[in-house]
Short mmCIF file of C-alpha atoms and ligand atoms in Angstrom, two decimals:
data_model
loop_
_atom_site.label_atom_id
_atom_site.label_comp_id
_atom_site.label_asym_id
_atom_site.label_seq_id
_atom_site.Cartn_x
_atom_site.Cartn_y
_atom_site.Cartn_z
CA MET U 53 79.18 -131.39 20.84
CA SER U 54 75.39 -131.37 21.02
CA GLU U 55 73.55 -134.64 21.79
CA ASN U 56 72.57 -135.63 18.27
CA GLY U 57 75.62 -133.98 16.75
CA ILE U 58 73.60 -131.14 15.28
CA TYR U 59 73.60 -127.67 16.73
CA ASP U 60 70.71 -125.27 16.51
CA LEU U 61 73.13 -122.37 16.14
CA ILE U 62 76.84 -121.89 15.55
CA ILE U 63 78.25 -118.44 16.19
CA VAL U 64 81.59 -117.69 14.52
CA GLY U 65 83.44 -114.90 16.33
CA GLY U 66 83.53 -113.90 19.99
CA GLY U 67 83.41 -110.09 19.95
CA PRO U 68 80.57 -108.06 21.47
CA GLY U 69 78.20 -109.14 18.68
CA GLY U 70 78.98 -112.85 18.91
CA LEU U 71 78.86 -112.92 22.71
CA THR U 72 75.56 -111.01 22.81
CA ALA U 73 74.15 -113.47 20.27
CA GLY U 74 75.34 -116.20 22.66
CA VAL U 75 73.41 -114.66 25.56
CA TYR U 76 70.18 -114.39 23.56
CA ALA U 77 70.58 -117.83 21.99
CA MET U 78 71.05 -119.50 25.39
CA ARG U 79 68.05 -117.64 26.80
CA ALA U 80 66.06 -118.97 23.82
CA ALA U 81 67.25 -122.50 24.74
CA LEU U 82 69.07 -123.02 21.42
CA LYS U 83 71.80 -125.67 21.33
CA THR U 84 74.58 -123.21 20.61
CA VAL U 85 78.34 -123.18 20.27
CA LEU U 86 80.52 -120.11 19.78
CA ILE U 87 83.81 -120.56 17.95
CA GLU U 88 86.57 -117.99 18.39
CA LYS U 89 90.17 -118.37 17.27
CA GLY U 90 91.68 -115.76 19.60
CA LEU U 91 90.80 -113.94 22.77
CA PRO U 92 87.03 -113.51 23.32
CA GLY U 93 86.11 -109.83 23.13
CA GLY U 94 87.66 -109.19 19.74
CA GLN U 95 88.80 -105.73 18.81
CA ILE U 96 87.57 -104.03 21.98
CA ASN U 97 90.37 -105.78 23.87
CA LEU U 98 92.67 -103.35 22.05
CA THR U 99 90.75 -100.25 23.12
CA GLU U 100 92.12 -98.37 26.11
CA SER U 101 88.91 -96.75 27.15
CA VAL U 102 85.29 -97.10 26.04
CA GLU U 103 83.14 -94.09 26.87
CA ASN U 104 80.03 -94.68 24.79
CA TYR U 105 78.68 -98.06 25.76
CA PRO U 106 75.45 -97.21 27.58
CA GLY U 107 75.56 -97.92 31.28
CA PHE U 108 79.31 -97.36 31.55
CA GLU U 109 80.57 -93.80 31.57
CA GLU U 110 84.07 -95.19 31.16
CA ILE U 111 85.36 -98.74 31.09
CA SER U 112 88.47 -100.32 29.56
CA GLY U 113 87.90 -102.38 26.44
CA PHE U 114 89.35 -105.43 28.15
CA ASP U 115 87.04 -105.11 31.18
CA LEU U 116 84.00 -104.64 28.96
CA SER U 117 84.88 -107.70 26.90
CA GLN U 118 85.28 -109.73 30.11
CA LYS U 119 81.79 -108.64 31.16
CA PHE U 120 80.35 -109.79 27.83
CA LEU U 121 82.20 -113.10 28.20
CA GLN U 122 81.12 -113.72 31.81
CA HIS U 123 77.53 -112.90 30.91
CA ALA U 124 77.50 -115.41 28.04
CA LYS U 125 79.25 -118.05 30.17
CA SER U 126 76.74 -117.58 32.98
CA TYR U 127 74.17 -119.26 30.70
CA GLY U 128 76.56 -122.15 30.03
CA LEU U 129 77.40 -121.15 26.44
CA GLU U 130 79.69 -123.78 24.88
CA MET U 131 82.82 -122.24 23.38
CA ILE U 132 85.48 -123.75 21.12
CA GLN U 133 88.82 -122.01 20.66
CA GLN U 134 89.71 -122.92 17.09
CA GLU U 135 90.13 -121.34 13.72
CA VAL U 136 87.17 -121.95 11.41
CA ALA U 137 88.32 -123.17 7.99
CA ALA U 138 85.03 -122.83 6.11
CA VAL U 139 81.31 -122.26 6.41
CA GLU U 140 79.43 -124.47 3.96
CA PRO U 141 75.74 -123.78 3.30
CA GLY U 142 73.43 -126.76 2.88
CA LEU U 143 69.75 -127.28 2.23
CA GLU U 144 68.92 -129.20 5.41
CA PHE U 145 71.88 -128.16 7.55
CA HIS U 146 74.76 -125.77 7.23
CA SER U 147 78.27 -127.01 8.08
CA VAL U 148 81.19 -125.36 9.80
CA ARG U 149 84.57 -126.94 9.15
CA LEU U 150 87.15 -126.39 11.87
CA GLY U 151 90.89 -125.99 11.42
CA ASP U 152 91.44 -129.47 12.92
CA GLY U 153 89.27 -131.01 10.20
CA ARG U 154 86.09 -131.56 12.26
CA HIS U 155 82.73 -130.78 10.63
CA LEU U 156 79.96 -129.34 12.80
CA HIS U 157 76.39 -129.31 11.51
CA THR U 158 73.82 -126.69 12.42
CA HIS U 159 70.44 -125.27 11.51
CA ALA U 160 71.66 -121.66 11.66
CA VAL U 161 74.96 -119.80 11.59
CA ILE U 162 75.80 -116.31 12.79
CA LEU U 163 78.95 -114.84 11.29
CA ALA U 164 80.51 -112.29 13.63
CA THR U 165 84.08 -112.08 12.40
CA GLY U 166 84.45 -108.28 12.46
CA GLY U 167 87.19 -106.51 10.55
CA SER U 168 90.90 -105.67 10.52
CA PRO U 169 92.88 -102.43 10.27
CA ARG U 170 93.30 -101.11 6.73
CA LYS U 171 96.88 -100.76 5.49
CA LEU U 172 98.45 -97.66 3.92
CA GLN U 173 100.34 -99.88 1.48
CA VAL U 174 103.41 -97.67 1.35
CA PRO U 175 107.03 -98.85 1.30
CA GLY U 176 108.30 -99.73 4.78
CA GLU U 177 104.85 -100.27 6.32
CA SER U 178 104.78 -104.06 6.34
CA GLU U 179 108.58 -104.39 6.65
CA TYR U 180 108.68 -102.42 9.91
CA TYR U 181 105.41 -103.64 11.41
CA GLY U 182 106.26 -104.38 15.05
CA ARG U 183 109.48 -102.36 14.81
CA GLY U 184 107.87 -98.93 14.90
CA VAL U 185 104.79 -99.40 12.74
CA SER U 186 101.66 -100.19 14.74
CA TYR U 187 97.87 -100.42 14.40
CA CYS U 188 97.21 -100.33 18.16
CA ALA U 189 98.27 -97.49 20.45
CA THR U 190 97.00 -99.27 23.55
CA CYS U 191 99.16 -102.28 22.75
CA ASP U 192 102.35 -100.49 21.64
CA GLY U 193 102.18 -96.91 22.95
CA PHE U 194 104.15 -97.91 26.03
CA PHE U 195 107.28 -98.45 23.89
CA PHE U 196 107.25 -94.80 22.76
CA ARG U 197 107.44 -93.06 26.12
CA GLY U 198 108.93 -89.60 25.53
CA LYS U 199 109.53 -90.35 21.84
CA ASP U 200 108.06 -88.69 18.75
CA VAL U 201 105.36 -90.51 16.82
CA ILE U 202 103.04 -89.87 13.90
CA VAL U 203 99.40 -90.92 13.79
CA VAL U 204 97.74 -91.28 10.38
CA GLY U 205 94.00 -90.79 9.81
CA GLY U 206 91.15 -88.38 10.49
CA GLY U 207 88.39 -90.60 11.91
CA ASP U 208 87.33 -91.35 15.48
CA THR U 209 89.97 -94.01 15.93
CA ALA U 210 92.89 -91.85 14.78
CA LEU U 211 91.88 -88.97 17.05
CA GLU U 212 91.20 -91.19 20.06
CA GLU U 213 94.52 -92.92 19.66
CA ALA U 214 96.38 -89.63 19.12
CA LEU U 215 94.94 -88.39 22.42
CA TYR U 216 96.01 -91.60 24.12
CA LEU U 217 99.53 -91.32 22.69
CA ALA U 218 99.77 -87.67 23.76
CA LYS U 219 99.78 -88.94 27.36
CA ILE U 220 102.84 -91.08 26.68
CA ALA U 221 104.88 -89.87 23.72
CA GLY U 222 107.05 -86.76 23.39
CA ARG U 223 105.40 -85.17 20.37
CA VAL U 224 102.47 -86.55 18.37
CA TYR U 225 102.05 -85.57 14.72
CA LEU U 226 98.60 -86.24 13.31
CA ALA U 227 98.63 -86.52 9.52
CA HIS U 228 95.30 -86.32 7.72
CA ARG U 229 94.87 -86.36 3.95
CA ARG U 230 92.18 -83.64 3.95
CA ASP U 231 91.60 -80.31 5.71
CA ALA U 232 88.70 -81.52 7.87
CA PHE U 233 88.37 -84.45 10.24
CA ARG U 234 85.70 -87.08 9.88
CA ALA U 235 85.81 -87.76 13.64
CA SER U 236 83.09 -86.69 16.09
CA ARG U 237 83.05 -83.07 17.24
CA ILE U 238 83.98 -83.88 20.84
CA LEU U 239 87.16 -85.70 19.77
CA GLN U 240 88.09 -82.87 17.40
CA GLN U 241 87.77 -80.38 20.24
CA ARG U 242 89.95 -82.48 22.51
CA VAL U 243 92.63 -82.92 19.83
CA LEU U 244 92.69 -79.21 19.00
CA ALA U 245 93.08 -78.42 22.71
CA GLU U 246 95.94 -80.91 23.22
CA GLY U 247 99.18 -78.97 22.97
CA LYS U 248 101.28 -82.07 22.31
CA ILE U 249 99.46 -82.88 19.07
CA GLU U 250 100.62 -81.14 15.89
CA ILE U 251 98.13 -81.56 13.06
CA LEU U 252 99.50 -81.97 9.55
CA TRP U 253 96.52 -81.18 7.32
CA ASN U 254 96.41 -82.32 3.67
CA THR U 255 99.27 -84.69 4.30
CA VAL U 256 99.88 -88.31 3.38
CA VAL U 257 102.66 -90.66 4.39
CA THR U 258 104.44 -92.00 1.31
CA GLU U 259 107.17 -94.09 2.95
CA VAL U 260 108.26 -95.38 6.34
CA LYS U 261 112.03 -95.18 6.80
CA ALA U 262 114.06 -97.19 9.29
CA ASN U 263 117.47 -98.44 10.27
CA ASP U 264 118.37 -101.76 11.88
CA LYS U 265 116.95 -100.55 15.24
CA GLY U 266 113.54 -99.58 13.88
CA VAL U 267 111.63 -96.66 12.40
CA THR U 268 113.52 -93.36 12.11
CA ALA U 269 111.36 -91.15 9.87
CA VAL U 270 108.44 -90.87 7.48
CA ALA U 271 108.35 -89.30 4.05
CA LEU U 272 105.29 -87.05 3.60
CA ARG U 273 103.54 -85.43 0.68
CA ASP U 274 101.33 -82.36 0.74
CA THR U 275 98.17 -83.42 -1.12
CA ARG U 276 97.51 -79.85 -2.33
CA ALA U 277 100.92 -78.38 -3.19
CA GLY U 278 102.47 -81.76 -3.99
CA ALA U 279 105.59 -80.86 -1.98
CA SER U 280 107.50 -83.66 -0.24
CA MET U 281 109.17 -83.56 3.16
CA GLU U 282 110.52 -85.89 5.79
CA ILE U 283 110.10 -85.82 9.56
CA ALA U 284 111.97 -87.81 12.17
CA VAL U 285 109.74 -90.12 14.24
CA ASP U 286 110.23 -93.33 16.19
CA GLY U 287 106.74 -94.67 15.69
CA VAL U 288 104.01 -94.69 13.03
CA PHE U 289 100.46 -95.44 14.18
CA ILE U 290 98.06 -96.08 11.32
CA PHE U 291 94.27 -95.72 11.82
CA ILE U 292 92.77 -95.30 8.38
CA GLY U 293 89.73 -97.51 8.77
CA PHE U 294 89.13 -101.03 8.44
CA SER U 295 88.34 -103.94 6.14
CA PRO U 296 85.72 -106.56 6.91
CA ASN U 297 86.98 -110.08 7.71
CA ASN U 298 84.85 -111.71 5.03
CA GLN U 299 87.07 -114.69 4.20
CA LEU U 300 84.56 -117.15 5.68
CA VAL U 301 81.53 -115.69 3.93
CA PRO U 302 80.29 -118.48 1.65
CA ALA U 303 80.13 -117.91 -2.09
CA GLY U 304 76.72 -116.68 -3.17
CA ILE U 305 76.17 -114.37 -0.21
CA LYS U 306 75.69 -110.79 -1.34
CA MET U 307 78.39 -108.27 -0.42
CA ASP U 308 78.86 -104.61 -1.31
CA HIS U 309 81.86 -103.10 -3.18
CA ASP U 310 83.85 -102.80 0.06
CA GLY U 311 83.28 -106.42 1.04
CA TYR U 312 80.63 -105.81 3.73
CA VAL U 313 77.86 -108.40 3.79
CA GLU U 314 74.35 -107.28 2.90
CA ALA U 315 71.65 -108.45 5.29
CA ASP U 316 68.00 -107.71 6.01
CA GLU U 317 66.60 -106.17 9.18
CA LYS U 318 66.87 -109.57 10.89
CA CYS U 319 70.61 -109.62 10.00
CA GLU U 320 69.86 -112.58 7.69
CA THR U 321 71.80 -112.88 4.45
CA ASN U 322 70.30 -114.02 1.15
CA ILE U 323 71.04 -117.61 2.23
CA PRO U 324 68.34 -118.65 4.72
CA GLY U 325 69.71 -119.50 8.15
CA ILE U 326 73.01 -117.64 7.65
CA PHE U 327 73.13 -114.39 9.60
CA VAL U 328 75.80 -111.72 9.74
CA ILE U 329 76.36 -109.20 12.52
CA GLY U 330 78.63 -106.42 13.74
CA ASP U 331 81.42 -104.86 11.68
CA LEU U 332 81.14 -107.50 8.95
CA ARG U 333 77.61 -106.37 8.10
CA GLN U 334 77.00 -103.41 5.80
CA LYS U 335 75.68 -100.64 8.03
CA TYR U 336 75.81 -96.94 8.82
CA ALA U 337 78.19 -96.98 11.81
CA LYS U 338 80.48 -99.41 13.55
CA GLN U 339 79.90 -99.26 17.27
CA ILE U 340 80.04 -101.78 20.10
CA VAL U 341 76.42 -101.08 20.95
CA LEU U 342 75.41 -101.79 17.35
CA ALA U 343 77.35 -105.06 17.23
CA ALA U 344 75.58 -106.08 20.44
CA ALA U 345 72.23 -105.03 18.99
CA ASP U 346 72.91 -107.09 15.87
CA GLY U 347 73.77 -110.07 18.06
CA CYS U 348 70.40 -109.78 19.79
CA THR U 349 68.49 -109.42 16.51
CA ALA U 350 70.24 -112.30 14.76
CA ALA U 351 69.88 -114.70 17.70
CA MET U 352 66.16 -113.94 18.04
CA ALA U 353 65.65 -114.39 14.30
CA ALA U 354 67.75 -117.58 14.35
CA ALA U 355 65.51 -118.98 17.10
CA ILE U 356 62.44 -118.56 14.85
CA CYS U 357 64.36 -119.98 11.89
CA VAL U 358 65.39 -123.08 13.86
CA GLU U 359 61.84 -123.61 15.12
CA MET U 360 60.48 -123.43 11.59
CA LYS U 361 63.12 -125.82 10.24
CA LYS U 362 62.46 -128.33 13.00
CA ALA U 363 58.76 -128.17 12.16
CA GLY U 364 59.73 -129.25 8.66
CA GLY U 365 59.45 -125.83 7.07
CA ASP U 366 61.83 -123.34 5.59
CA CYS U 367 63.78 -120.73 7.52
CA LYS U 368 62.23 -117.81 5.62
CA PRO U 369 58.47 -117.44 6.17
P1 NAP F 1003 86.91 -94.12 9.50
O1 NAP F 1003 85.85 -93.40 10.22
O2 NAP F 1003 86.56 -94.83 8.24
O3 NAP F 1003 88.09 -93.10 9.24
C1 NAP F 1003 89.20 -93.45 8.46
C2 NAP F 1003 90.07 -92.23 8.29
O4 NAP F 1003 91.25 -92.62 7.58
C3 NAP F 1003 89.40 -91.13 7.50
O5 NAP F 1003 89.72 -89.89 8.06
C4 NAP F 1003 90.01 -91.29 6.10
O6 NAP F 1003 90.16 -90.06 5.43
C5 NAP F 1003 91.40 -91.81 6.42
N1 NAP F 1003 91.93 -92.66 5.35
C6 NAP F 1003 91.34 -93.71 4.74
N2 NAP F 1003 92.16 -94.27 3.83
C7 NAP F 1003 93.30 -93.53 3.86
C8 NAP F 1003 94.51 -93.60 3.15
N3 NAP F 1003 94.75 -94.55 2.24
N4 NAP F 1003 95.46 -92.70 3.44
C9 NAP F 1003 95.25 -91.74 4.37
N5 NAP F 1003 94.11 -91.62 5.08
C10 NAP F 1003 93.15 -92.50 4.82
O7 NAP F 1003 87.58 -95.27 10.42
P2 NAP F 1003 87.77 -95.35 12.00
O8 NAP F 1003 88.28 -94.08 12.55
O9 NAP F 1003 88.54 -96.60 12.22
O10 NAP F 1003 86.30 -95.58 12.55
C11 NAP F 1003 85.53 -96.70 12.06
C12 NAP F 1003 84.13 -96.62 12.67
O11 NAP F 1003 84.21 -96.84 14.08
C13 NAP F 1003 83.48 -95.26 12.48
O12 NAP F 1003 82.11 -95.45 12.27
C14 NAP F 1003 83.71 -94.59 13.79
O13 NAP F 1003 82.74 -93.59 14.10
C15 NAP F 1003 83.65 -95.74 14.77
N6 NAP F 1003 84.45 -95.47 15.97
C16 NAP F 1003 83.82 -94.85 16.99
C17 NAP F 1003 84.53 -94.57 18.14
C18 NAP F 1003 83.82 -93.87 19.24
O14 NAP F 1003 82.69 -93.45 19.05
N7 NAP F 1003 84.42 -93.74 20.41
C19 NAP F 1003 85.89 -94.89 18.25
C20 NAP F 1003 86.50 -95.50 17.17
C21 NAP F 1003 85.77 -95.77 16.03
P3 NAP F 1003 88.87 -89.28 4.82
O15 NAP F 1003 88.21 -88.66 6.00
O16 NAP F 1003 89.50 -88.32 3.88
O17 NAP F 1003 88.04 -90.31 4.14
#
């Protein structure tokens, strides 16, 4: 806890955005604490290989997250491993209530809680999660060595994970609901050149079937002809995008239809002193480098905000 019990800045979430905000906040001499309920690094811990973070031609997600963490720790960033129960805006101070009941007070808050995999919401999906249904090839691919799996989705994540699974599994079906991928051209080229991947265009999964040992098949529907079919698979890997983790966003903060928080160019929400960064913020693309950039922006803006509040003014000029 800070000396007078009041922080300058509380960062909620320890992914690339939150940790970068930590680096910039410490360099700006803000009394800062970062609160993370799980493993620092967030979603990138689940990524086998990162090839587009500048400065690293290829690095594992886990190694990159460790570098972010070590960098933030090198400035002595205080970290609390706890679930945050609520973020409560106030006029003088904002409050962050922890799962253990403690209240922390702060001039500024940066919300960096990211997002979670979107669900297909078909029968069998939640029932067989962990018994053949997965949202992380890096975590679970190992269990499907030589077996047949289906990947669902047509974005960067689906294609990257299909390529990863092709190195492990027997056959990889890739089911996409349209006849064109959304993923980047380079990933499309790699998928089309990978003989182990069979693309099922215009196809959706309508049910995951299983026995007492786990997944055995998926029911599919052709989105054009309407025909149904079933294929035998041992695993179903679902990568159909992602929903923002906006549960801690206080009432009154503006969000779009999809639940992403709207913020200005300083990453500040419509409540002064509450900033939002990374995948939780409404933006054009979700990338590690953009989350890090947001972390930088928000921490620099928070430093000005804190200075103005301490001088007796308002956070917004
Ligand atoms: P995404 O780009 O939103 O793609 C989601 C895919 O799932 C789309 O192909 C979409 O189909 C499909 N889909 C959505 N709902 C569906 C449903 N109910 N049933 C069947 N299919 C459904 O999500 P993402 O691939 O997770 O990527 C998220 C962001 O991270 C993107 O900005 C992406 O560029 C970025 N990313 C980048 C990298 C990289 O650069 N290395 C790696 C991973 C992710 P439609 O195309 O028909 O909408």
